[in-house]
PDB file of C-alpha atoms and ligand atoms in Angstrom:
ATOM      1  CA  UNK H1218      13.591  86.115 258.129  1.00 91.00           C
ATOM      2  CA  UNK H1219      11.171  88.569 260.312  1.00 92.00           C
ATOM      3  CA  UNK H1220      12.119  92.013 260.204  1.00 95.00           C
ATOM      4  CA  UNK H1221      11.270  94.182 262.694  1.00 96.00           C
ATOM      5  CA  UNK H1222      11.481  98.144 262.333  1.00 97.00           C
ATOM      6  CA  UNK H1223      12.522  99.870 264.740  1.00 96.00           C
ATOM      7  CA  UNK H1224      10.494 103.159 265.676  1.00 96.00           C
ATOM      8  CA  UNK H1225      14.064 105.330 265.538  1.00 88.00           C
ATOM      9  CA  UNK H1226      16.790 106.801 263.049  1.00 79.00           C
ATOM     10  CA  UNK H1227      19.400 106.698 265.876  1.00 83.00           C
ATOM     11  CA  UNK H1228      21.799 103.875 265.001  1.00 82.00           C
ATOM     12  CA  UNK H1229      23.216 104.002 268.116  1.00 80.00           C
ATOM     13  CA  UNK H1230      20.092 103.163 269.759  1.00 83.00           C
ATOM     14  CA  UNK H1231      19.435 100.464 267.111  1.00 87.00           C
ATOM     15  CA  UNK H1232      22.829  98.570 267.186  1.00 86.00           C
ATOM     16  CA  UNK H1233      21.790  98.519 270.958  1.00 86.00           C
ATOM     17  CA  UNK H1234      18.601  97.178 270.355  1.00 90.00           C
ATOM     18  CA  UNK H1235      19.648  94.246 267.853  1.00 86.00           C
ATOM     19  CA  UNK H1236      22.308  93.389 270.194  1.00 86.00           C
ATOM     20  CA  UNK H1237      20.069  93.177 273.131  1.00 87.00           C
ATOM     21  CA  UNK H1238      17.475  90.646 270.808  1.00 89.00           C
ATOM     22  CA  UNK H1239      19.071  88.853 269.240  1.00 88.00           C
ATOM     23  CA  UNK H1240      17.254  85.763 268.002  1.00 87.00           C
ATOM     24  CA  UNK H1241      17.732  83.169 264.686  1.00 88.00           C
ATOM     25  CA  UNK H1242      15.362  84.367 262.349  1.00 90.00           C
ATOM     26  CA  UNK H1243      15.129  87.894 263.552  1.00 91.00           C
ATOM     27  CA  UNK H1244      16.886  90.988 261.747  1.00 94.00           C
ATOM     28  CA  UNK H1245      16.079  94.299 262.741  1.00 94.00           C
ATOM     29  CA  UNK H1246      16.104  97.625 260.521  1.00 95.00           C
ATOM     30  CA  UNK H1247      15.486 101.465 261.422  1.00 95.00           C
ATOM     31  CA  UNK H1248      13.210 103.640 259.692  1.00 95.00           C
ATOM     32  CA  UNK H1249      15.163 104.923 257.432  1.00 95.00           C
ATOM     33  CA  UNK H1250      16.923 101.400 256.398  1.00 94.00           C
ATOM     34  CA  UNK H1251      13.886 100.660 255.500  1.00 95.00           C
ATOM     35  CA  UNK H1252      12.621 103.869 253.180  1.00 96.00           C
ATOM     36  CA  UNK H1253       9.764 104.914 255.614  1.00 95.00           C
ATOM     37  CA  UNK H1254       9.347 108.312 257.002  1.00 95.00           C
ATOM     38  CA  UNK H1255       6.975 108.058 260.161  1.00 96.00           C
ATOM     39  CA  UNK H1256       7.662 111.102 262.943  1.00 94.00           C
ATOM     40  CA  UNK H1257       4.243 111.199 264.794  1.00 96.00           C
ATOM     41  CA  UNK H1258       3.813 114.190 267.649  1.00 94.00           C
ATOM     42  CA  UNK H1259       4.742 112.499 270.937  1.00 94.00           C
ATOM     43  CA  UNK H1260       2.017 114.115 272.640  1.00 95.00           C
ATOM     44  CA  UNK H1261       1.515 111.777 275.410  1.00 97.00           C
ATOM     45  CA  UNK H1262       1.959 112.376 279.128  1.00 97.00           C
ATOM     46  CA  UNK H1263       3.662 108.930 279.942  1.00 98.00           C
ATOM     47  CA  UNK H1264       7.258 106.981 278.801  1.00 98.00           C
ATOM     48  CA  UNK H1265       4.639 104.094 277.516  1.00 98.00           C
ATOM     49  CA  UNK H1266       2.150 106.054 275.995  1.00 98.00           C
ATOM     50  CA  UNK H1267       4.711 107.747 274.036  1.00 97.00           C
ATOM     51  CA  UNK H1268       6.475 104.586 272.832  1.00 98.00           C
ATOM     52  CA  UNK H1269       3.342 103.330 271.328  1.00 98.00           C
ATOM     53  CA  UNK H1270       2.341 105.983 268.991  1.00 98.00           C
ATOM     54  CA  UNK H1271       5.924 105.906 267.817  1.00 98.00           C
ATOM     55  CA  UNK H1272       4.959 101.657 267.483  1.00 98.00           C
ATOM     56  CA  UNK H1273       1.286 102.172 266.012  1.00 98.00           C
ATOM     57  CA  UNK H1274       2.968 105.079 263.769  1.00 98.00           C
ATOM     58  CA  UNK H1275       6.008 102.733 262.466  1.00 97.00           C
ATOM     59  CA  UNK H1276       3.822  99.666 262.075  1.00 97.00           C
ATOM     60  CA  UNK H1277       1.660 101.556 260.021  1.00 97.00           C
ATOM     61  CA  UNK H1278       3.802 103.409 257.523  1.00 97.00           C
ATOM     62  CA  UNK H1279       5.141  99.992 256.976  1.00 96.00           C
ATOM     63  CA  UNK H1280       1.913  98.333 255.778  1.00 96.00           C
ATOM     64  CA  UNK H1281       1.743  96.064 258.886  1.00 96.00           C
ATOM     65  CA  UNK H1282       5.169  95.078 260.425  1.00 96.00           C
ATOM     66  CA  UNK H1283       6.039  94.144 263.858  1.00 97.00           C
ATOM     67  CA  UNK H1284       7.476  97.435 265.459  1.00 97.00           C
ATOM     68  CA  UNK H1285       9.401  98.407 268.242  1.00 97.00           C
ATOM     69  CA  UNK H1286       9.701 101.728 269.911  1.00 97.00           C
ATOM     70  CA  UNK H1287      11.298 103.099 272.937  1.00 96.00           C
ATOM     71  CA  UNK H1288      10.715 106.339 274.992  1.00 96.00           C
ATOM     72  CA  UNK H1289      12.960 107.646 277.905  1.00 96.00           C
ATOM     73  CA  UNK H1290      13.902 110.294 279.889  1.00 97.00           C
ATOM     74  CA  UNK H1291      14.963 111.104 283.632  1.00 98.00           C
ATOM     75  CA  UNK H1292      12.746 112.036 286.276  1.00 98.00           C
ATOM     76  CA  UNK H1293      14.030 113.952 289.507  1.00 99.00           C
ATOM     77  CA  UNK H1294      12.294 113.861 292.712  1.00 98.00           C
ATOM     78  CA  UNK H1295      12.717 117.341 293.838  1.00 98.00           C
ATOM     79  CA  UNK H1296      11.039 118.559 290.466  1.00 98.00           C
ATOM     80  CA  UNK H1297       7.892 115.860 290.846  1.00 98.00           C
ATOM     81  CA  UNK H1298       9.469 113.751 288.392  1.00 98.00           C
ATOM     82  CA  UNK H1299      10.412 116.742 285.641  1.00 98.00           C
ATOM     83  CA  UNK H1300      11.492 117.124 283.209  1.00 98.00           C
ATOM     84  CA  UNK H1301      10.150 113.223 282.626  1.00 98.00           C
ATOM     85  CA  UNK H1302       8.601 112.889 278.955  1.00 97.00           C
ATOM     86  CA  UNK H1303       9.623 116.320 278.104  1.00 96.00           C
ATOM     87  CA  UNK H1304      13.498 115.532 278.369  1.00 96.00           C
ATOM     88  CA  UNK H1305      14.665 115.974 275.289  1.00 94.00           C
ATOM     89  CA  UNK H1306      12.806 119.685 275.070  1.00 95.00           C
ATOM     90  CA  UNK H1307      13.676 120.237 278.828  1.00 98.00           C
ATOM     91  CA  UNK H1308      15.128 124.017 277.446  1.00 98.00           C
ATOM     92  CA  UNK H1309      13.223 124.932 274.396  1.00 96.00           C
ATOM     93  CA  UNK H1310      11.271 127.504 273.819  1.00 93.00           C
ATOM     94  CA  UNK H1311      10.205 126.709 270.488  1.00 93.00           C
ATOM     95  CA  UNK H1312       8.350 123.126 271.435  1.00 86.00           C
ATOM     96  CA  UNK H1313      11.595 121.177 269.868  1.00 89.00           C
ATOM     97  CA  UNK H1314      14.811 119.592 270.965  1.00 89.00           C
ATOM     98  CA  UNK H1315      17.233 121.409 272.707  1.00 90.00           C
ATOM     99  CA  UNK H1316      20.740 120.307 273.154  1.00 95.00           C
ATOM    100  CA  UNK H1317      21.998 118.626 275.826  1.00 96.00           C
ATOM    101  CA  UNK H1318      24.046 121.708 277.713  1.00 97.00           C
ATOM    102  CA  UNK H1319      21.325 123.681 277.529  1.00 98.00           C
ATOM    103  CA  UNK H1320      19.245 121.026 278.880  1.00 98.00           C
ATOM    104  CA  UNK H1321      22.128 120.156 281.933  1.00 98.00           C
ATOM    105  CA  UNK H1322      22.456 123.923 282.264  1.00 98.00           C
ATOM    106  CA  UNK H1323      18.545 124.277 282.920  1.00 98.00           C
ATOM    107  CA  UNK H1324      18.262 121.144 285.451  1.00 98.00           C
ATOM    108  CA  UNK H1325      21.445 122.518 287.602  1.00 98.00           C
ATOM    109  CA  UNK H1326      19.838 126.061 288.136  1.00 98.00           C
ATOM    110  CA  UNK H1327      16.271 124.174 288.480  1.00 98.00           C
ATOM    111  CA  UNK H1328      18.207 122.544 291.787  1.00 98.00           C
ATOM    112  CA  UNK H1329      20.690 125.069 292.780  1.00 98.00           C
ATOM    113  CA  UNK H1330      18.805 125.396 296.210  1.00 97.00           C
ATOM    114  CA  UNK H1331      18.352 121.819 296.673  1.00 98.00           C
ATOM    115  CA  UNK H1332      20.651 119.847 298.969  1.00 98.00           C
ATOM    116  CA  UNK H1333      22.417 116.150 298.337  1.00 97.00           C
ATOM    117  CA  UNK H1334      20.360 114.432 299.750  1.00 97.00           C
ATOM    118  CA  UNK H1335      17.215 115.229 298.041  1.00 98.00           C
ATOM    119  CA  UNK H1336      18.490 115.549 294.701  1.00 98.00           C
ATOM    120  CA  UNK H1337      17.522 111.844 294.176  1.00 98.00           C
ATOM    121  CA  UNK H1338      16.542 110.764 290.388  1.00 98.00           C
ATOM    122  CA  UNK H1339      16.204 108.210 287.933  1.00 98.00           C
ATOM    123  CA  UNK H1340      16.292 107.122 284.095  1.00 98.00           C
ATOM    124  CA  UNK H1341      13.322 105.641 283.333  1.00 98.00           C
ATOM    125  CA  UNK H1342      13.063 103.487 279.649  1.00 97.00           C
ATOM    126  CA  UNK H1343       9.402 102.212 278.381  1.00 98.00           C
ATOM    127  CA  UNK H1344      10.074  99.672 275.149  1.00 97.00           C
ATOM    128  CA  UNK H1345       6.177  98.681 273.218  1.00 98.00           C
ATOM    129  CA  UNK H1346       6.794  95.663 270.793  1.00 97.00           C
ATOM    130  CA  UNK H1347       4.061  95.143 268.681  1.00 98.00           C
ATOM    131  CA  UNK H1348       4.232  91.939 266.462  1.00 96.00           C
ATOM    132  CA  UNK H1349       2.759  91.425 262.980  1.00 94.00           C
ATOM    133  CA  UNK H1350      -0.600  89.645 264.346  1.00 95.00           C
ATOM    134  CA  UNK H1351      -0.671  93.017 266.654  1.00 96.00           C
ATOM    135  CA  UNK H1352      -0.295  91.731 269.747  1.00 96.00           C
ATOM    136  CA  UNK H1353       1.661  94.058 272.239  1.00 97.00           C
ATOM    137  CA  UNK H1354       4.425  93.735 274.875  1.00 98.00           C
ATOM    138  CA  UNK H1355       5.607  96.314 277.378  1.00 98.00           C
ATOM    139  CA  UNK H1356       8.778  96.653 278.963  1.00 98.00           C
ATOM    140  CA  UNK H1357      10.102  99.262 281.435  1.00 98.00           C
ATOM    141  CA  UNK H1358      13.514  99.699 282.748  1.00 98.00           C
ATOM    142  CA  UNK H1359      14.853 101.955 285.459  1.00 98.00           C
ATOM    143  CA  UNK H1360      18.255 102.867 286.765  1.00 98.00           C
ATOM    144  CA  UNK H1361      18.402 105.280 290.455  1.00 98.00           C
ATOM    145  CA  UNK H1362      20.480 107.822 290.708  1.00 98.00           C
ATOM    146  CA  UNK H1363      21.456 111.374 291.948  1.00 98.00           C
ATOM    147  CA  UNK H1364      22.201 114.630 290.060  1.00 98.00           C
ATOM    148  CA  UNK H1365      25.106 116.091 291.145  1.00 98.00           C
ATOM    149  CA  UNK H1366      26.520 119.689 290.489  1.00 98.00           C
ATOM    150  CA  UNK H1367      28.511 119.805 287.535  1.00 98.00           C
ATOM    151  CA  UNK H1368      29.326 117.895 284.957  1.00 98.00           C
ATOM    152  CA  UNK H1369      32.258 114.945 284.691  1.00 98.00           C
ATOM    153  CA  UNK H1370      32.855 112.796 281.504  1.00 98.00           C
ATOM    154  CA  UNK H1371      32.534 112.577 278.201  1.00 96.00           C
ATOM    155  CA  UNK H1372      30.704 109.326 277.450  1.00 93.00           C
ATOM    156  CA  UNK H1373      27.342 108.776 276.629  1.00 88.00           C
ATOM    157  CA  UNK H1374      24.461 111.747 275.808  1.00 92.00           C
ATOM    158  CA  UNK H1375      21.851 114.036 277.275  1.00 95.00           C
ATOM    159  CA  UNK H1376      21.898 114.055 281.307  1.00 98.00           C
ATOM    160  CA  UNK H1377      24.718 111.470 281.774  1.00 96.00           C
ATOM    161  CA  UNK H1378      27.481 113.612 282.715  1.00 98.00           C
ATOM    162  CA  UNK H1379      24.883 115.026 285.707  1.00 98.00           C
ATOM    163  CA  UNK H1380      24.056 111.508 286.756  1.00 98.00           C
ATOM    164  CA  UNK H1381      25.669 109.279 289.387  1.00 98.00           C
ATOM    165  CA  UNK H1382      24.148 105.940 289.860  1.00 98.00           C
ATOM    166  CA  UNK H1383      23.440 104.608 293.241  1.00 98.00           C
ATOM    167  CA  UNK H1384      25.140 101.314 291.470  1.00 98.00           C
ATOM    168  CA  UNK H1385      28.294 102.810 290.609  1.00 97.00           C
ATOM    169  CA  UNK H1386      28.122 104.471 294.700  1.00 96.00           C
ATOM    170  CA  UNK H1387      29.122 107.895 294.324  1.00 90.00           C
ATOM    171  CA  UNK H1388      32.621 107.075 292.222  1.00 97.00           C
ATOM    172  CA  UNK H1389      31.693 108.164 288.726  1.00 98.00           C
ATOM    173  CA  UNK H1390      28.720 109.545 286.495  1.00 98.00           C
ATOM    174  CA  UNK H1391      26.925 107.685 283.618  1.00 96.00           C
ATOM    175  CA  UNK H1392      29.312 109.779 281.352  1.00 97.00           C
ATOM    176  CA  UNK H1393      32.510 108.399 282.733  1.00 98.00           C
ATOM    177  CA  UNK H1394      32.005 104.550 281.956  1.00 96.00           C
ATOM    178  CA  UNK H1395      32.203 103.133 278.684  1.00 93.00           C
ATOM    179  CA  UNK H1396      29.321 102.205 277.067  1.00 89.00           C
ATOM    180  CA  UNK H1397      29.057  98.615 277.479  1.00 90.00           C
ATOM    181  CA  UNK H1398      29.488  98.900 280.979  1.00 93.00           C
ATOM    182  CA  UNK H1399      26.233 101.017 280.786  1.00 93.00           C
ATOM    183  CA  UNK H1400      24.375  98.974 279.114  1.00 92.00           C
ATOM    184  CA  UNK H1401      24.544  96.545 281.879  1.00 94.00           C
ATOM    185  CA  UNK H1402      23.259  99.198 284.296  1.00 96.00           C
ATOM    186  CA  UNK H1403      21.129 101.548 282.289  1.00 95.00           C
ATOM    187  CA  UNK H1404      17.412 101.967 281.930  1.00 97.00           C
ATOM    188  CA  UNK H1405      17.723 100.650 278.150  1.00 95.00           C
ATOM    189  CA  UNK H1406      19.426  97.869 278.910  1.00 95.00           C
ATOM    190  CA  UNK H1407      17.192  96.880 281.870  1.00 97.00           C
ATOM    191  CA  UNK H1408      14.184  97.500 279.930  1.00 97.00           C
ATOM    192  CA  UNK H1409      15.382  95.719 276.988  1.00 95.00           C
ATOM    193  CA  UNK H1410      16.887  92.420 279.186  1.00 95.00           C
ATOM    194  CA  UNK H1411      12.707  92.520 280.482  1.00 97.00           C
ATOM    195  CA  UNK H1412      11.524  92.722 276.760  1.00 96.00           C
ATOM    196  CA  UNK H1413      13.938  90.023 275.541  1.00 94.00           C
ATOM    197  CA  UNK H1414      12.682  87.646 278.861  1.00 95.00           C
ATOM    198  CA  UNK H1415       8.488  88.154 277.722  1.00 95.00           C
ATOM    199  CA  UNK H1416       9.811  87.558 274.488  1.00 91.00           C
ATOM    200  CA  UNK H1417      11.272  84.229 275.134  1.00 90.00           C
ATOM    201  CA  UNK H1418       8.414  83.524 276.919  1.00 91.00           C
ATOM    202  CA  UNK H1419       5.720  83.737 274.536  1.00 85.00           C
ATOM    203  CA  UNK H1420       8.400  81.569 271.680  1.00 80.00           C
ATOM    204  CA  UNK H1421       7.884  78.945 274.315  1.00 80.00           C
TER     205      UNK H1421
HETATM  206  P1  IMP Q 598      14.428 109.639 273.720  1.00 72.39           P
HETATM  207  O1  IMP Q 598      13.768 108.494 274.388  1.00 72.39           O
HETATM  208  O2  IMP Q 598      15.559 109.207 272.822  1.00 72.39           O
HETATM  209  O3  IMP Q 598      13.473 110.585 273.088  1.00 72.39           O
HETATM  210  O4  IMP Q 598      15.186 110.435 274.869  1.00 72.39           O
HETATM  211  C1  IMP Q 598      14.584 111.445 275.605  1.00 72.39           C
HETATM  212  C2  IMP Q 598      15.590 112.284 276.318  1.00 72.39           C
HETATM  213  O5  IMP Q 598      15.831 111.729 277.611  1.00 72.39           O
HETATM  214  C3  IMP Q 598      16.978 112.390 275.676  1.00 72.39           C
HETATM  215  O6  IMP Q 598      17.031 113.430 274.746  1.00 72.39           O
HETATM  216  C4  IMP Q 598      17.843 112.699 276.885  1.00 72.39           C
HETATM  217  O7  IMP Q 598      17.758 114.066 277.210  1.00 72.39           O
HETATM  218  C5  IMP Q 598      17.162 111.888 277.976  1.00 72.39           C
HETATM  219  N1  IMP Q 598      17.761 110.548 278.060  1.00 72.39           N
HETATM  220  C6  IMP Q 598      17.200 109.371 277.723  1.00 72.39           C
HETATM  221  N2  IMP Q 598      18.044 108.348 277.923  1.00 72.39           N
HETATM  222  C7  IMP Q 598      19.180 108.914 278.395  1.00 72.39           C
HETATM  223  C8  IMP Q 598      20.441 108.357 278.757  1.00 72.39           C
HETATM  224  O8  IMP Q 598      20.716 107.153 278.679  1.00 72.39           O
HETATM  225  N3  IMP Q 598      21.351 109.253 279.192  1.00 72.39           N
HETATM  226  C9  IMP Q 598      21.122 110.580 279.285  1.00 72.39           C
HETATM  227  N4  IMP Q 598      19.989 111.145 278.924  1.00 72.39           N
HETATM  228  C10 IMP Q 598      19.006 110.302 278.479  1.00 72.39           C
END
């Protein structure tokens, strides 16, 4: 059996993830499944540079395992692509996390003077896969989008209420679909459907 860690304590993500690549042979275990402690700074200024320190960092507080990490966040237009790597802290003022109202709360007064039709956005997911010879795969997923004015729905995390895919045209948010219906539409899932594809690909 290979096991693969996974670069994240968030068992929702990971149940995703295993879900999404699943192949004989392969089992795949969080950070903390697997004893390790590994929480490098994410101090870089893109969604791919960011998921491969958490990789590097994982694969080497594990003595040399093949590691997978993810990084994502949502990028509006108006805002030249803010708050983009800095999602999750979009509202702090200490340099950590904020939660997610304060977050929605800070991008609705960021656009309170912007109109409809330029308050396009997206969710952007970078996944870096490094196997145990070291050899690295990237995969990026995307899903397009507007933010509207309030939030609607209780599904889902961070920015979803605010977000209404262009797939879904205009009748609901990311937060009012269940979650399996977003993983067939969602950054994530996109990404990881692209990882799983250059993954049967190099098995060939
Ligand atoms: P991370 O990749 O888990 O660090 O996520 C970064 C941040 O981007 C999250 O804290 C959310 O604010 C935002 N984000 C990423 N993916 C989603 C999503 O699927 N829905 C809503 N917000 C998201």
């Amino acid at each position: 059996m290979k096991t693969i860690v996974l670069a994240t304590n968030n068992q929702h993500k990971a149940q995703e993830i295993s879900t999404a690549l699943e192949f004989p042979g392969w089992e795949f275990k969080t950070l903390r499944e697997l004893g390790i402690h590994s929480d490098p700074a994410e101090t870089a200024d893109t969604f791919e540079g960011n998921a491969r320190i958490k990789a590097q960092a994982a694969r080497a507080a594990s003595g040399g395992m093949a590691a997978l990490a993810d990084d994502s966040g949502l990028e509006v237009d108006a805002l030249g692509g803010a708050p983009g790597v800095l999602s999750a802290r979009y509202a702090s003022t200490d340099g950590q996390d904020a939660d997610d109202a304060a977050n929605n709360a800070k991008l609705l007064r960021e656009l309170a003077d912007v109109p409809d039709d330029q308050r396009t956005a997206r969710f952007v997911c970078t996944l870096v896969f490094i196997d145990e010879d070291g050899t690295e795969s990237v995969a990026r997923g995307t899903i397009e989008g507007r933010i509207g004015h309030e939030e609607h729905g209780s599904e889902g995390f961070g920015y979803d209420p605010l977000f209404w895919p262009d797939v879904f045209d205009g009748t609901c948010t990311l937060a009012q679909v269940p979650q399996e219906r977003k993983n067939e539409v969602s950054h994530r899932g996109n990404a990881l459907r692209a990882l799983r594809e250059q993954l049967e690909k190099k098995a060939r």
